[in-house]
């Protein structure tokens, strides 16, 4: 795929002269991707090799995209339905607009509150599961270890690899291992 000259030029110059300024940044990684420039991508990743990863994936608003799209579509459809119904009843334009705006505001509040409550319930459920898994790990470590290994094997890992992963988890942070390994594979 051909890239825009400005993007290509920007990526080449970033690699050649500005690499120290942009190394390890999401901006540089995105520029490399946009320019389809594997050399710049390698330079960005190689420059941060051996350092603690501080790259934040996603960017501003990425956590809210699903809610925005879902809420926007719902708002458009329901507002259109209300306006069409009220207009079809041959009511005055002021009433049609009033009903449309009232529906828009009510829908926004409803969608926002619904999203908040469902997210809070999901987080609560995850935290309860983590507490249960941590308790199980304290009560019967070998059984929980085997359960986690089996979970990884069921998700396509070789038994040796799954064992290495779980043993590493258990060695570095045993209280987090059980709850993050099992549930992260299924969510």
Coordinates of C-alpha atoms in Angstrom, one line a residue:
X1 CA 0.0 0.0 0.0
X2 CA 1.4 3.4 -0.9
X3 CA 1.8 5.8 1.9
X4 CA 1.4 9.5 1.9
X5 CA 4.7 11.3 1.3
X6 CA 4.4 13.3 4.5
X7 CA 3.9 10.2 6.6
X8 CA 6.7 8.4 4.9
X9 CA 9.0 11.4 5.2
X10 CA 8.0 11.9 8.9
X11 CA 8.7 8.2 9.7
X12 CA 12.1 8.2 7.9
X13 CA 13.2 11.4 9.6
X14 CA 12.0 10.2 13.0
X15 CA 14.1 7.1 12.5
X16 CA 17.1 8.9 11.3
X17 CA 17.3 12.0 13.4
X18 CA 14.6 12.0 16.1
X19 CA 14.8 8.4 17.3
X20 CA 16.0 9.4 20.8
X21 CA 13.0 11.8 21.2
X22 CA 10.4 9.3 20.1
X23 CA 11.7 5.9 21.2
X24 CA 9.2 3.8 23.0
X25 CA 6.3 6.2 22.4
X26 CA 2.9 5.2 21.2
X27 CA 3.2 8.2 18.8
X28 CA 6.2 6.7 17.1
X29 CA 4.7 3.2 17.0
X30 CA 1.6 4.6 15.4
X31 CA 3.6 6.6 12.9
X32 CA 5.5 3.4 12.0
X33 CA 2.2 1.5 11.5
X34 CA 0.6 4.3 9.5
X35 CA 3.6 4.5 7.2
X36 CA 3.9 0.7 7.1
X37 CA 7.5 1.2 8.1
X38 CA 8.9 -2.0 9.7
X39 CA 12.4 -0.4 10.2
X40 CA 10.9 2.4 12.3
X41 CA 8.8 -0.1 14.2
X42 CA 11.9 -2.1 15.0
X43 CA 13.8 1.0 16.0
X44 CA 11.1 2.1 18.4
X45 CA 10.9 -1.4 20.0
X46 CA 14.6 -2.0 20.0
X47 CA 15.2 1.4 21.7
X48 CA 13.2 0.4 24.7
X49 CA 14.4 -3.2 24.9
X50 CA 15.3 -3.9 28.5
X51 CA 13.4 -1.1 30.0
X52 CA 10.1 -1.2 31.9
X53 CA 7.2 -0.9 29.5
X54 CA 5.4 2.4 30.0
X55 CA 3.5 2.3 26.7
X56 CA -0.2 2.9 27.1
X57 CA -2.1 1.1 24.4
X58 CA -5.4 2.4 23.1
X59 CA -5.1 6.1 23.6
X60 CA -7.5 8.7 24.8
X61 CA -11.1 7.5 24.8
X62 CA -10.4 4.0 23.7
X63 CA -12.1 2.6 26.8
X64 CA -15.3 4.4 25.9
X65 CA -15.6 3.6 22.2
X66 CA -18.0 0.7 22.6
X67 CA -20.3 2.7 24.9
X68 CA -20.2 5.8 22.6
X69 CA -21.0 3.8 19.5
X70 CA -23.8 1.7 21.2
X71 CA -25.2 4.8 22.9
X72 CA -25.1 6.9 19.8
X73 CA -26.8 4.3 17.7
X74 CA -29.5 3.7 20.3
X75 CA -30.0 7.5 20.7
X76 CA -30.3 8.0 16.9
X77 CA -32.8 5.2 16.4
X78 CA -35.0 5.9 19.4
X79 CA -35.0 9.7 18.8
X80 CA -35.9 9.1 15.1
X81 CA -38.7 6.8 16.2
X82 CA -40.2 9.3 18.6
X83 CA -39.9 12.2 16.2
X84 CA -41.4 10.1 13.3
X85 CA -44.3 9.0 15.5
X86 CA -45.0 12.5 16.8
X87 CA -44.7 14.0 13.3
X88 CA -47.0 11.3 12.0
X89 CA -49.6 12.3 14.5
X90 CA -49.7 15.7 12.7
X91 CA -48.7 17.6 15.9
X92 CA -47.2 21.1 15.6
X93 CA -43.4 21.4 14.9
X94 CA -42.7 22.7 18.4
X95 CA -44.2 19.6 19.9
X96 CA -42.2 17.4 17.6
X97 CA -38.9 19.2 18.5
X98 CA -39.8 19.1 22.2
X99 CA -40.5 15.4 22.2
X100 CA -37.3 14.8 20.2
X101 CA -35.1 16.7 22.6
X102 CA -36.8 15.3 25.7
X103 CA -36.2 11.8 24.3
X104 CA -32.6 12.6 23.5
X105 CA -31.9 13.8 27.1
X106 CA -33.8 10.9 28.7
X107 CA -32.0 8.4 26.4
X108 CA -28.6 9.9 27.3
X109 CA -29.2 9.7 31.0
X110 CA -30.6 6.2 30.7
X111 CA -27.7 4.9 28.6
X112 CA -25.1 6.6 30.8
X113 CA -26.6 5.3 34.0
X114 CA -27.1 1.8 32.5
X115 CA -23.5 1.7 31.3
X116 CA -22.2 2.8 34.7
X117 CA -24.3 0.3 36.6
X118 CA -23.4 -2.6 34.3
X119 CA -19.7 -1.8 34.5
X120 CA -19.9 -1.5 38.3
X121 CA -21.6 -4.9 38.4
X122 CA -19.1 -6.5 36.1
X123 CA -16.2 -5.1 38.2
X124 CA -17.8 -6.4 41.4
X125 CA -18.3 -9.8 39.8
X126 CA -14.6 -9.9 38.7
X127 CA -13.4 -8.9 42.2
X128 CA -15.5 -11.5 43.9
X129 CA -14.1 -14.2 41.5
X130 CA -10.6 -13.0 42.3
X131 CA -11.2 -13.2 46.0
X132 CA -12.6 -16.7 45.6
X133 CA -9.7 -17.8 43.5
X134 CA -7.1 -16.3 45.9
X135 CA -8.9 -18.2 48.8
X136 CA -8.7 -21.4 46.8
X137 CA -5.0 -20.9 46.1
X138 CA -4.4 -20.4 49.9
X139 CA -6.4 -23.5 50.8
X140 CA -5.1 -25.9 48.2
X141 CA -2.2 -24.5 46.2
X142 CA -1.4 -27.7 44.2
X143 CA -5.0 -28.2 43.1
X144 CA -5.4 -24.6 42.1
X145 CA -2.0 -24.7 40.2
X146 CA -3.2 -27.8 38.3
X147 CA -6.5 -26.1 37.5
X148 CA -4.7 -23.1 36.1
X149 CA -2.4 -25.3 34.0
X150 CA -5.4 -27.2 32.7
X151 CA -7.1 -23.9 31.8
X152 CA -4.1 -22.9 29.7
X153 CA -3.9 -26.3 28.0
X154 CA -7.7 -26.1 27.2
X155 CA -7.0 -22.8 25.5
X156 CA -4.3 -24.2 23.2
X157 CA -1.1 -24.0 25.2
X158 CA 1.3 -27.0 25.4
X159 CA 1.4 -28.5 28.9
X160 CA 5.0 -27.6 29.4
X161 CA 4.4 -24.0 28.4
X162 CA 1.4 -23.8 30.6
X163 CA 3.3 -25.2 33.5
X164 CA 6.1 -22.7 32.9
X165 CA 3.7 -19.8 32.8
X166 CA 1.8 -20.8 35.9
X167 CA 4.9 -21.6 37.9
X168 CA 6.3 -18.2 36.9
X169 CA 3.1 -16.5 38.0
X170 CA 3.1 -18.3 41.3
X171 CA 6.7 -17.5 41.9
X172 CA 6.3 -13.8 41.2
X173 CA 2.9 -13.0 42.6
X174 CA 1.0 -15.9 44.0
X175 CA -2.1 -14.0 45.2
X176 CA -2.7 -12.6 41.7
X177 CA -1.8 -15.6 39.6
X178 CA -4.9 -17.7 40.1
X179 CA -7.5 -14.9 39.6
X180 CA -5.7 -13.4 36.6
X181 CA -4.8 -16.5 34.7
X182 CA -8.1 -18.4 34.7
X183 CA -10.5 -15.5 34.3
X184 CA -8.3 -13.6 31.7
X185 CA -8.5 -16.6 29.3
X186 CA -12.3 -16.7 29.4
X187 CA -13.1 -13.0 29.2

